[in-house]
Amino acid sequence: MARKQDILKLFEKIEIDPSWAFADKTRKDTAYITHGYHRYPAKFIPQIVSRLVAKYTKEGDLVVDPFGGCGTTLVESKVMCRPSIGVDINPVAVLMTKAKTAPIKPLVLAPTFIELKYRLGSYGSQTKVETPDHERINYWFKPEQKRKLAFLSSEISKIKDRGARDFFYCGFSNILKNCSIWLQKSNKPTRDFEKKPADPFIVFSRQIKAMLRGNTDFYNLLQERGCIETFCKVYCTDARKIPAKSNSVSLIVTSPPYVTSYEYADLHQLTVLWFKYIKNLSDFRKRFIGTAYHSNKELVLNSEIAEATKKALLQKDKKTAEGVSTYFGEMNQVFEEMRRILKKGGRTAIVIGNTKLKGVEILNAEVFAGQLINLGFDVEKIIKREIPSKNLPSTRDPKTGRFAKTTDKNKILAYPTEYILIFKKI
Ligand SMILES: C[S@@+](CC[C@H](N)C(=O)[O-])C[C@H]1O[C@@H](n2cnc3c(N)ncnc32)[C@H](O)[C@@H]1O
């Protein structure tokens, strides 16, 4: 068992490496090719992934991301001709990843869009539209937007080519917030009765034009590098059941969810509702690691620091202590699965920051390092990087630990720095 003191000492020595901040990168750089298709909270920048992939793999090596999110790892692996597998429990993330990783011939996509726009032009008050009769859709959308969105979605469903259909559905998903009365500046599900929701056809057209440029750049880059056919697949499943053979993977690059931070299930409920991805929102929430809706299972924490954190939190708040303990137990299970799929000598690179809950330091990076060592990994390198302020995900409320608005002066910064834990399977 890795000792608490040894792990803490290991981290004390680590200094910030400025070359990993990518402070000179603009939004244009981080959203290049297909990366800007869809907003996604806490996504990492592609430059981190490409540097790791270049250093630890060669062409043809398999790369995996068990918490794939909107597909950053897979897109970067594809442009570097590395086959890749992504996993995410969130069907909305999987839709985005499919759209972002599938290069479509620009000469096929542009006419499909023209045809779609032509059909949208036929819409009028007399057009027969089957609008969804769902209490939550009525909660978020005004009748006019709801009707137009229903028409748009039904027209997209008629597109025969699967890749093109996913492309347009991804664009559709990204405009839903604008077209609803969801408070535009908020990541939390809050209604804004003053909001004037956008016209679905106008914002969709703008959205697709930008995506078409991204697809063309992606397609040309892949063609230039001979990577169009490079294998790339995403699965909607749990990170503890990765559909990859044992000892087959050269590199894992991932950024795990944080404990009780973003509730992805709530955040993406607009898309989930429109596409009828789930029946029950509360069951859906429970599938996410790091959710506030923790299970009561007694899991192995496999880390002295995790045990100490649980103990300290129990003095403050039992529910938070249980949530954090479940999180660390579940992450340990993910690391076991990572170990199974990695080749001997294969690396895992985990991007993670530390935080504070109920006044207790939550040393995610130190806990993960201890768990990985206990599971049979060696430390290859631990990088400490500054997160340039424009990329800061948010701030946390010091009392509750929940994400809050960056404008509030009383809130503390969430992750001014984070770590990249690079561990090798021995
Ligand atoms: C920090 S995000 C990853 C973002 C990603 N690096 C990107 O660039 O888009 C963490 C992801 O973990 C996913 N997740 C949470 N619980 C999961 C589970 N049990 N299995 C698989 N994925 C899960 C969430 O849906 C979320 O997409």
mmCIF file with all atom_site columns, C-alpha atoms in Angstrom, residues 243-395:
data_model
loop_
_atom_site.group_PDB
_atom_site.id
_atom_site.type_symbol
_atom_site.label_atom_id
_atom_site.label_alt_id
_atom_site.label_comp_id
_atom_site.label_asym_id
_atom_site.label_entity_id
_atom_site.label_seq_id
_atom_site.pdbx_PDB_ins_code
_atom_site.Cartn_x
_atom_site.Cartn_y
_atom_site.Cartn_z
_atom_site.occupancy
_atom_site.B_iso_or_equiv
_atom_site.pdbx_formal_charge
_atom_site.auth_seq_id
_atom_site.auth_comp_id
_atom_site.auth_asym_id
_atom_site.auth_atom_id
_atom_site.pdbx_PDB_model_num
ATOM 1   C CA . PRO A 1 243 ? -15.118 -2.579 -24.957 1.00 0.00 ? 243 PRO A CA 1
ATOM 2   C CA . ALA A 1 244 ? -11.403 -3.153 -25.591 1.00 0.00 ? 244 ALA A CA 1
ATOM 3   C CA . LYS A 1 245 ? -9.413  -6.374 -25.366 1.00 0.00 ? 245 LYS A CA 1
ATOM 4   C CA . SER A 1 246 ? -7.117  -6.972 -22.391 1.00 0.00 ? 246 SER A CA 1
ATOM 5   C CA . ASN A 1 247 ? -3.496  -5.840 -22.926 1.00 0.00 ? 247 ASN A CA 1
ATOM 6   C CA . SER A 1 248 ? -4.330  -4.097 -26.214 1.00 0.00 ? 248 SER A CA 1
ATOM 7   C CA . VAL A 1 249 ? -4.067  -0.370 -25.482 1.00 0.00 ? 249 VAL A CA 1
ATOM 8   C CA . SER A 1 250 ? -0.915  1.787  -25.681 1.00 0.00 ? 250 SER A CA 1
ATOM 9   C CA . LEU A 1 251 ? -2.253  4.989  -24.179 1.00 0.00 ? 251 LEU A CA 1
ATOM 10  C CA . ILE A 1 252 ? -5.234  6.192  -22.187 1.00 0.00 ? 252 ILE A CA 1
ATOM 11  C CA . VAL A 1 253 ? -5.844  9.955  -22.146 1.00 0.00 ? 253 VAL A CA 1
ATOM 12  C CA . THR A 1 254 ? -8.718  11.138 -20.019 1.00 0.00 ? 254 THR A CA 1
ATOM 13  C CA . SER A 1 255 ? -10.162 13.785 -17.739 1.00 0.00 ? 255 SER A CA 1
ATOM 14  C CA . PRO A 1 256 ? -12.505 12.179 -15.208 1.00 0.00 ? 256 PRO A CA 1
ATOM 15  C CA . PRO A 1 257 ? -15.626 13.753 -13.778 1.00 0.00 ? 257 PRO A CA 1
ATOM 16  C CA . TYR A 1 258 ? -15.258 15.597 -10.465 1.00 0.00 ? 258 TYR A CA 1
ATOM 17  C CA . VAL A 1 259 ? -17.148 14.721 -7.366  1.00 0.00 ? 259 VAL A CA 1
ATOM 18  C CA . THR A 1 260 ? -20.470 16.600 -7.102  1.00 0.00 ? 260 THR A CA 1
ATOM 19  C CA . SER A 1 261 ? -19.464 19.109 -9.761  1.00 0.00 ? 261 SER A CA 1
ATOM 20  C CA . TYR A 1 262 ? -21.288 19.221 -13.088 1.00 0.00 ? 262 TYR A CA 1
ATOM 21  C CA . GLU A 1 263 ? -24.487 17.248 -13.218 1.00 0.00 ? 263 GLU A CA 1
ATOM 22  C CA . TYR A 1 264 ? -24.155 16.242 -16.866 1.00 0.00 ? 264 TYR A CA 1
ATOM 23  C CA . ALA A 1 265 ? -27.534 14.534 -16.689 1.00 0.00 ? 265 ALA A CA 1
ATOM 24  C CA . ASP A 1 266 ? -29.242 17.830 -15.824 1.00 0.00 ? 266 ASP A CA 1
ATOM 25  C CA . LEU A 1 267 ? -27.109 19.889 -18.119 1.00 0.00 ? 267 LEU A CA 1
ATOM 26  C CA . HIS A 1 268 ? -27.955 17.917 -21.238 1.00 0.00 ? 268 HIS A CA 1
ATOM 27  C CA . GLN A 1 269 ? -31.583 17.305 -20.433 1.00 0.00 ? 269 GLN A CA 1
ATOM 28  C CA . LEU A 1 270 ? -32.812 19.383 -23.407 1.00 0.00 ? 270 LEU A CA 1
ATOM 29  C CA . THR A 1 271 ? -31.157 17.036 -25.914 1.00 0.00 ? 271 THR A CA 1
ATOM 30  C CA . VAL A 1 272 ? -32.021 13.996 -23.825 1.00 0.00 ? 272 VAL A CA 1
ATOM 31  C CA . LEU A 1 273 ? -35.693 15.036 -23.872 1.00 0.00 ? 273 LEU A CA 1
ATOM 32  C CA . TRP A 1 274 ? -35.872 15.754 -27.609 1.00 0.00 ? 274 TRP A CA 1
ATOM 33  C CA . PHE A 1 275 ? -34.169 12.539 -28.612 1.00 0.00 ? 275 PHE A CA 1
ATOM 34  C CA . LYS A 1 276 ? -35.989 10.476 -25.962 1.00 0.00 ? 276 LYS A CA 1
ATOM 35  C CA . TYR A 1 277 ? -32.651 9.055  -24.845 1.00 0.00 ? 277 TYR A CA 1
ATOM 36  C CA . ILE A 1 278 ? -33.913 8.171  -21.397 1.00 0.00 ? 278 ILE A CA 1
ATOM 37  C CA . LYS A 1 279 ? -37.162 7.478  -19.606 1.00 0.00 ? 279 LYS A CA 1
ATOM 38  C CA . ASN A 1 280 ? -36.312 8.714  -16.164 1.00 0.00 ? 280 ASN A CA 1
ATOM 39  C CA . LEU A 1 281 ? -33.986 11.613 -15.345 1.00 0.00 ? 281 LEU A CA 1
ATOM 40  C CA . SER A 1 282 ? -33.317 10.531 -11.785 1.00 0.00 ? 282 SER A CA 1
ATOM 41  C CA . ASP A 1 283 ? -32.214 7.002  -12.814 1.00 0.00 ? 283 ASP A CA 1
ATOM 42  C CA . PHE A 1 284 ? -30.079 8.565  -15.517 1.00 0.00 ? 284 PHE A CA 1
ATOM 43  C CA . ARG A 1 285 ? -28.289 10.782 -12.958 1.00 0.00 ? 285 ARG A CA 1
ATOM 44  C CA . LYS A 1 286 ? -27.259 7.793  -10.873 1.00 0.00 ? 286 LYS A CA 1
ATOM 45  C CA . ARG A 1 287 ? -25.230 6.302  -13.719 1.00 0.00 ? 287 ARG A CA 1
ATOM 46  C CA . PHE A 1 288 ? -22.699 9.150  -13.605 1.00 0.00 ? 288 PHE A CA 1
ATOM 47  C CA . ILE A 1 289 ? -19.576 8.876  -11.491 1.00 0.00 ? 289 ILE A CA 1
ATOM 48  C CA . GLY A 1 290 ? -19.161 11.926 -9.253  1.00 0.00 ? 290 GLY A CA 1
ATOM 49  C CA . THR A 1 291 ? -22.875 12.637 -9.057  1.00 0.00 ? 291 THR A CA 1
ATOM 50  C CA . ALA A 1 292 ? -24.479 13.889 -5.858  1.00 0.00 ? 292 ALA A CA 1
ATOM 51  C CA . TYR A 1 293 ? -26.823 10.908 -6.125  1.00 0.00 ? 293 TYR A CA 1
ATOM 52  C CA . HIS A 1 294 ? -24.322 8.494  -4.657  1.00 0.00 ? 294 HIS A CA 1
ATOM 53  C CA . SER A 1 295 ? -24.928 4.822  -4.034  1.00 0.00 ? 295 SER A CA 1
ATOM 54  C CA . ASN A 1 296 ? -24.660 3.380  -0.558  1.00 0.00 ? 296 ASN A CA 1
ATOM 55  C CA . LYS A 1 297 ? -22.329 0.590  -1.583  1.00 0.00 ? 297 LYS A CA 1
ATOM 56  C CA . GLU A 1 298 ? -19.234 0.131  0.567   1.00 0.00 ? 298 GLU A CA 1
ATOM 57  C CA . LEU A 1 299 ? -16.460 0.309  -1.980  1.00 0.00 ? 299 LEU A CA 1
ATOM 58  C CA . VAL A 1 300 ? -12.733 -0.312 -1.615  1.00 0.00 ? 300 VAL A CA 1
ATOM 59  C CA . LEU A 1 301 ? -11.010 3.079  -1.545  1.00 0.00 ? 301 LEU A CA 1
ATOM 60  C CA . ASN A 1 302 ? -7.506  1.693  -1.989  1.00 0.00 ? 302 ASN A CA 1
ATOM 61  C CA . SER A 1 303 ? -5.888  4.906  -0.772  1.00 0.00 ? 303 SER A CA 1
ATOM 62  C CA . GLU A 1 304 ? -4.857  6.130  2.684   1.00 0.00 ? 304 GLU A CA 1
ATOM 63  C CA . ILE A 1 305 ? -5.528  9.715  1.612   1.00 0.00 ? 305 ILE A CA 1
ATOM 64  C CA . ALA A 1 306 ? -9.054  8.820  0.461   1.00 0.00 ? 306 ALA A CA 1
ATOM 65  C CA . GLU A 1 307 ? -9.730  7.151  3.843   1.00 0.00 ? 307 GLU A CA 1
ATOM 66  C CA . ALA A 1 308 ? -8.437  10.220 5.694   1.00 0.00 ? 308 ALA A CA 1
ATOM 67  C CA . THR A 1 309 ? -10.564 12.537 3.504   1.00 0.00 ? 309 THR A CA 1
ATOM 68  C CA . LYS A 1 310 ? -13.682 10.488 4.219   1.00 0.00 ? 310 LYS A CA 1
ATOM 69  C CA . LYS A 1 311 ? -12.955 10.650 7.961   1.00 0.00 ? 311 LYS A CA 1
ATOM 70  C CA . ALA A 1 312 ? -12.433 14.435 7.885   1.00 0.00 ? 312 ALA A CA 1
ATOM 71  C CA . LEU A 1 313 ? -15.647 14.938 5.905   1.00 0.00 ? 313 LEU A CA 1
ATOM 72  C CA . LEU A 1 314 ? -17.655 12.736 8.259   1.00 0.00 ? 314 LEU A CA 1
ATOM 73  C CA . GLN A 1 315 ? -16.983 15.347 10.973  1.00 0.00 ? 315 GLN A CA 1
ATOM 74  C CA . LYS A 1 316 ? -18.603 17.977 8.737   1.00 0.00 ? 316 LYS A CA 1
ATOM 75  C CA . ASP A 1 317 ? -21.339 16.363 6.705   1.00 0.00 ? 317 ASP A CA 1
ATOM 76  C CA . LYS A 1 318 ? -22.267 12.690 6.349   1.00 0.00 ? 318 LYS A CA 1
ATOM 77  C CA . LYS A 1 319 ? -23.821 12.994 2.887   1.00 0.00 ? 319 LYS A CA 1
ATOM 78  C CA . THR A 1 320 ? -20.770 14.708 1.399   1.00 0.00 ? 320 THR A CA 1
ATOM 79  C CA . ALA A 1 321 ? -18.490 12.142 3.061   1.00 0.00 ? 321 ALA A CA 1
ATOM 80  C CA . GLU A 1 322 ? -20.482 9.302  1.483   1.00 0.00 ? 322 GLU A CA 1
ATOM 81  C CA . GLY A 1 323 ? -20.525 11.001 -1.912  1.00 0.00 ? 323 GLY A CA 1
ATOM 82  C CA . VAL A 1 324 ? -16.760 11.543 -1.931  1.00 0.00 ? 324 VAL A CA 1
ATOM 83  C CA . SER A 1 325 ? -16.089 8.051  -0.657  1.00 0.00 ? 325 SER A CA 1
ATOM 84  C CA . THR A 1 326 ? -18.289 6.502  -3.380  1.00 0.00 ? 326 THR A CA 1
ATOM 85  C CA . TYR A 1 327 ? -16.504 8.651  -5.956  1.00 0.00 ? 327 TYR A CA 1
ATOM 86  C CA . PHE A 1 328 ? -13.042 7.463  -4.914  1.00 0.00 ? 328 PHE A CA 1
ATOM 87  C CA . GLY A 1 329 ? -14.252 3.840  -4.726  1.00 0.00 ? 329 GLY A CA 1
ATOM 88  C CA . GLU A 1 330 ? -15.732 4.038  -8.226  1.00 0.00 ? 330 GLU A CA 1
ATOM 89  C CA . MET A 1 331 ? -12.639 5.719  -9.649  1.00 0.00 ? 331 MET A CA 1
ATOM 90  C CA . ASN A 1 332 ? -10.552 2.872  -8.230  1.00 0.00 ? 332 ASN A CA 1
ATOM 91  C CA . GLN A 1 333 ? -12.775 0.465  -10.200 1.00 0.00 ? 333 GLN A CA 1
ATOM 92  C CA . VAL A 1 334 ? -12.159 2.510  -13.365 1.00 0.00 ? 334 VAL A CA 1
ATOM 93  C CA . PHE A 1 335 ? -8.404  2.288  -12.780 1.00 0.00 ? 335 PHE A CA 1
ATOM 94  C CA . GLU A 1 336 ? -8.681  -1.515 -12.463 1.00 0.00 ? 336 GLU A CA 1
ATOM 95  C CA . GLU A 1 337 ? -10.416 -1.563 -15.831 1.00 0.00 ? 337 GLU A CA 1
ATOM 96  C CA . MET A 1 338 ? -7.742  0.714  -17.316 1.00 0.00 ? 338 MET A CA 1
ATOM 97  C CA . ARG A 1 339 ? -5.092  -1.684 -16.072 1.00 0.00 ? 339 ARG A CA 1
ATOM 98  C CA . ARG A 1 340 ? -6.866  -4.598 -17.736 1.00 0.00 ? 340 ARG A CA 1
ATOM 99  C CA . ILE A 1 341 ? -6.934  -3.019 -21.185 1.00 0.00 ? 341 ILE A CA 1
ATOM 100 C CA . LEU A 1 342 ? -3.450  -1.470 -21.146 1.00 0.00 ? 342 LEU A CA 1
ATOM 101 C CA . LYS A 1 343 ? -0.484  -3.309 -22.608 1.00 0.00 ? 343 LYS A CA 1
ATOM 102 C CA . LYS A 1 344 ? 2.457   -3.917 -20.315 1.00 0.00 ? 344 LYS A CA 1
ATOM 103 C CA . GLY A 1 345 ? 4.429   -0.650 -20.533 1.00 0.00 ? 345 GLY A CA 1
ATOM 104 C CA . GLY A 1 346 ? 1.301   1.214  -21.739 1.00 0.00 ? 346 GLY A CA 1
ATOM 105 C CA . ARG A 1 347 ? 0.590   4.584  -20.165 1.00 0.00 ? 347 ARG A CA 1
ATOM 106 C CA . THR A 1 348 ? -2.414  6.304  -18.707 1.00 0.00 ? 348 THR A CA 1
ATOM 107 C CA . ALA A 1 349 ? -2.526  10.111 -18.650 1.00 0.00 ? 349 ALA A CA 1
ATOM 108 C CA . ILE A 1 350 ? -5.162  11.518 -16.315 1.00 0.00 ? 350 ILE A CA 1
ATOM 109 C CA . VAL A 1 351 ? -5.928  15.228 -16.218 1.00 0.00 ? 351 VAL A CA 1
ATOM 110 C CA . ILE A 1 352 ? -7.255  16.150 -12.783 1.00 0.00 ? 352 ILE A CA 1
ATOM 111 C CA . GLY A 1 353 ? -7.354  19.078 -10.338 1.00 0.00 ? 353 GLY A CA 1
ATOM 112 C CA . ASN A 1 354 ? -7.840  19.221 -6.592  1.00 0.00 ? 354 ASN A CA 1
ATOM 113 C CA . THR A 1 355 ? -10.681 20.969 -4.872  1.00 0.00 ? 355 THR A CA 1
ATOM 114 C CA . LYS A 1 356 ? -12.307 21.708 -1.529  1.00 0.00 ? 356 LYS A CA 1
ATOM 115 C CA . LEU A 1 357 ? -15.627 20.559 -0.091  1.00 0.00 ? 357 LEU A CA 1
ATOM 116 C CA . LYS A 1 358 ? -17.076 21.675 3.249   1.00 0.00 ? 358 LYS A CA 1
ATOM 117 C CA . GLY A 1 359 ? -13.682 23.177 4.067   1.00 0.00 ? 359 GLY A CA 1
ATOM 118 C CA . VAL A 1 360 ? -11.886 19.855 3.495   1.00 0.00 ? 360 VAL A CA 1
ATOM 119 C CA . GLU A 1 361 ? -9.177  19.599 0.813   1.00 0.00 ? 361 GLU A CA 1
ATOM 120 C CA . ILE A 1 362 ? -10.127 16.964 -1.746  1.00 0.00 ? 362 ILE A CA 1
ATOM 121 C CA . LEU A 1 363 ? -6.773  15.817 -3.087  1.00 0.00 ? 363 LEU A CA 1
ATOM 122 C CA . ASN A 1 364 ? -8.040  13.992 -6.173  1.00 0.00 ? 364 ASN A CA 1
ATOM 123 C CA . ALA A 1 365 ? -4.599  13.842 -7.794  1.00 0.00 ? 365 ALA A CA 1
ATOM 124 C CA . GLU A 1 366 ? -2.891  12.416 -4.704  1.00 0.00 ? 366 GLU A CA 1
ATOM 125 C CA . VAL A 1 367 ? -5.690  9.876  -4.164  1.00 0.00 ? 367 VAL A CA 1
ATOM 126 C CA . PHE A 1 368 ? -5.568  8.719  -7.799  1.00 0.00 ? 368 PHE A CA 1
ATOM 127 C CA . ALA A 1 369 ? -1.765  8.448  -7.683  1.00 0.00 ? 369 ALA A CA 1
ATOM 128 C CA . GLY A 1 370 ? -1.966  6.237  -4.588  1.00 0.00 ? 370 GLY A CA 1
ATOM 129 C CA . GLN A 1 371 ? -4.684  4.043  -6.118  1.00 0.00 ? 371 GLN A CA 1
ATOM 130 C CA . LEU A 1 372 ? -2.720  3.623  -9.353  1.00 0.00 ? 372 LEU A CA 1
ATOM 131 C CA . ILE A 1 373 ? 0.452   2.634  -7.498  1.00 0.00 ? 373 ILE A CA 1
ATOM 132 C CA . ASN A 1 374 ? -1.534  0.152  -5.387  1.00 0.00 ? 374 ASN A CA 1
ATOM 133 C CA . LEU A 1 375 ? -2.980  -1.376 -8.566  1.00 0.00 ? 375 LEU A CA 1
ATOM 134 C CA . GLY A 1 376 ? 0.431   -2.007 -10.132 1.00 0.00 ? 376 GLY A CA 1
ATOM 135 C CA . PHE A 1 377 ? 1.325   1.161  -12.010 1.00 0.00 ? 377 PHE A CA 1
ATOM 136 C CA . ASP A 1 378 ? 4.630   3.044  -11.864 1.00 0.00 ? 378 ASP A CA 1
ATOM 137 C CA . VAL A 1 379 ? 4.897   6.816  -11.848 1.00 0.00 ? 379 VAL A CA 1
ATOM 138 C CA . GLU A 1 380 ? 6.181   7.930  -15.234 1.00 0.00 ? 380 GLU A CA 1
ATOM 139 C CA . LYS A 1 381 ? 5.734   11.679 -14.781 1.00 0.00 ? 381 LYS A CA 1
ATOM 140 C CA . ILE A 1 382 ? 3.456   14.065 -12.937 1.00 0.00 ? 382 ILE A CA 1
ATOM 141 C CA . ILE A 1 383 ? 2.932   17.387 -14.670 1.00 0.00 ? 383 ILE A CA 1
ATOM 142 C CA . LYS A 1 384 ? 1.514   20.398 -12.872 1.00 0.00 ? 384 LYS A CA 1
ATOM 143 C CA . ARG A 1 385 ? -0.042  22.879 -15.248 1.00 0.00 ? 385 ARG A CA 1
ATOM 144 C CA . GLU A 1 386 ? -1.598  26.275 -14.849 1.00 0.00 ? 386 GLU A CA 1
ATOM 145 C CA . ILE A 1 387 ? -5.026  26.689 -16.366 1.00 0.00 ? 387 ILE A CA 1
ATOM 146 C CA . PRO A 1 388 ? -5.043  30.038 -18.163 1.00 0.00 ? 388 PRO A CA 1
ATOM 147 C CA . SER A 1 389 ? -7.880  32.080 -16.651 1.00 0.00 ? 389 SER A CA 1
ATOM 148 C CA . LYS A 1 390 ? -9.898  32.189 -19.870 1.00 0.00 ? 390 LYS A CA 1
ATOM 149 C CA . ASN A 1 391 ? -10.124 28.417 -19.708 1.00 0.00 ? 391 ASN A CA 1
ATOM 150 C CA . LEU A 1 392 ? -11.116 28.200 -16.061 1.00 0.00 ? 392 LEU A CA 1
ATOM 151 C CA . PRO A 1 393 ? -14.210 26.049 -15.874 1.00 0.00 ? 393 PRO A CA 1
ATOM 152 C CA . SER A 1 394 ? -15.790 28.116 -13.113 1.00 0.00 ? 394 SER A CA 1
ATOM 153 C CA . THR A 1 395 ? -15.445 28.903 -9.436  1.00 0.00 ? 395 THR A CA 1
#
